[in-house]
XYZ file of C-alpha atoms in Angstrom:
94
model
C -62.827 -39.367 -15.220
C -59.873 -40.974 -13.396
C -57.780 -43.403 -15.463
C -57.828 -47.061 -14.411
C -54.878 -48.172 -12.323
C -53.721 -51.627 -13.362
C -50.027 -52.282 -12.859
C -48.570 -49.427 -10.836
C -46.044 -50.346 -8.150
C -47.741 -49.443 -4.862
C -48.309 -50.644 -1.343
C -51.837 -51.103 -0.036
C -52.699 -48.996 2.992
C -51.860 -50.490 6.362
C -55.532 -50.261 7.287
C -56.617 -52.319 4.259
C -58.565 -55.398 5.346
C -57.583 -58.713 3.780
C -60.368 -60.815 2.274
C -60.355 -64.396 3.538
C -60.753 -67.415 1.246
C -59.637 -65.468 -1.850
C -56.166 -65.371 -3.445
C -54.570 -63.781 -6.495
C -53.324 -66.580 -8.764
C -51.918 -64.470 -11.629
C -52.248 -61.169 -13.497
C -51.990 -60.749 -17.254
C -52.700 -57.608 -19.322
C -54.662 -55.923 -16.516
C -56.780 -59.005 -15.791
C -56.403 -60.757 -12.433
C -57.126 -64.454 -11.990
C -58.593 -64.923 -8.522
C -59.217 -68.179 -6.667
C -62.257 -68.121 -4.407
C -64.515 -70.558 -2.579
C -66.323 -71.456 -5.821
C -63.256 -71.688 -8.071
C -61.279 -69.347 -10.296
C -62.589 -66.147 -11.882
C -60.969 -63.405 -13.930
C -61.600 -59.752 -13.121
C -60.568 -56.306 -14.308
C -60.855 -52.897 -12.684
C -64.535 -51.957 -12.403
C -65.856 -55.535 -12.209
C -68.063 -56.467 -9.246
C -67.430 -59.670 -7.313
C -70.524 -60.799 -5.373
C -69.881 -60.390 -1.636
C -66.457 -58.814 -2.234
C -67.409 -55.564 -3.936
C -66.145 -53.654 -6.942
C -62.528 -54.073 -8.090
C -60.870 -50.693 -7.588
C -57.287 -51.530 -8.578
C -54.940 -54.317 -9.611
C -51.500 -53.280 -8.415
C -48.050 -54.664 -7.830
C -46.686 -54.506 -4.279
C -43.073 -55.629 -4.287
C -43.020 -59.025 -5.995
C -46.717 -59.774 -5.538
C -49.978 -58.634 -7.078
C -52.758 -57.141 -4.948
C -56.392 -56.713 -5.983
C -58.096 -53.885 -4.092
C -61.882 -54.005 -3.795
C -64.423 -51.825 -2.031
C -64.436 -54.335 0.874
C -60.701 -55.016 1.222
C -57.673 -56.490 -0.524
C -56.979 -59.871 -2.083
C -53.362 -61.052 -2.041
C -51.507 -64.144 -3.228
C -51.385 -67.089 -0.861
C -48.211 -67.062 1.217
C -45.850 -69.923 0.430
C -45.699 -72.707 2.992
C -42.564 -72.775 5.069
C -40.696 -75.963 5.729
C -40.160 -77.260 9.244
C -36.606 -78.281 8.275
C -33.789 -76.407 10.011
C -31.755 -73.990 7.917
C -28.714 -75.516 6.230
C -25.655 -75.485 8.424
C -27.780 -75.510 11.573
C -27.030 -78.258 14.050
C -30.064 -79.893 15.616
C -29.956 -82.322 18.486
C -33.011 -84.456 19.118
C -31.658 -86.001 22.355
């Protein structure tokens, strides 16, 4: 039997398909808190999420957590970027 992978530093494969409408909110002690269309759920490796498949791994990729399932990957929501110009940048509106 293969040991469960929970917090290894890895990068998901470039061909991994992202799962829409789901985000990773947090990970604690091998349990991921996911936010989906019906609210938040907690999952561990081996759990099945209806419509998303079985959780294969909960891994760290750089500074973010990634949950890999049999149907794709769930990642944290990207932070919103501000429309403000970078500091020190001169902007003319005329």
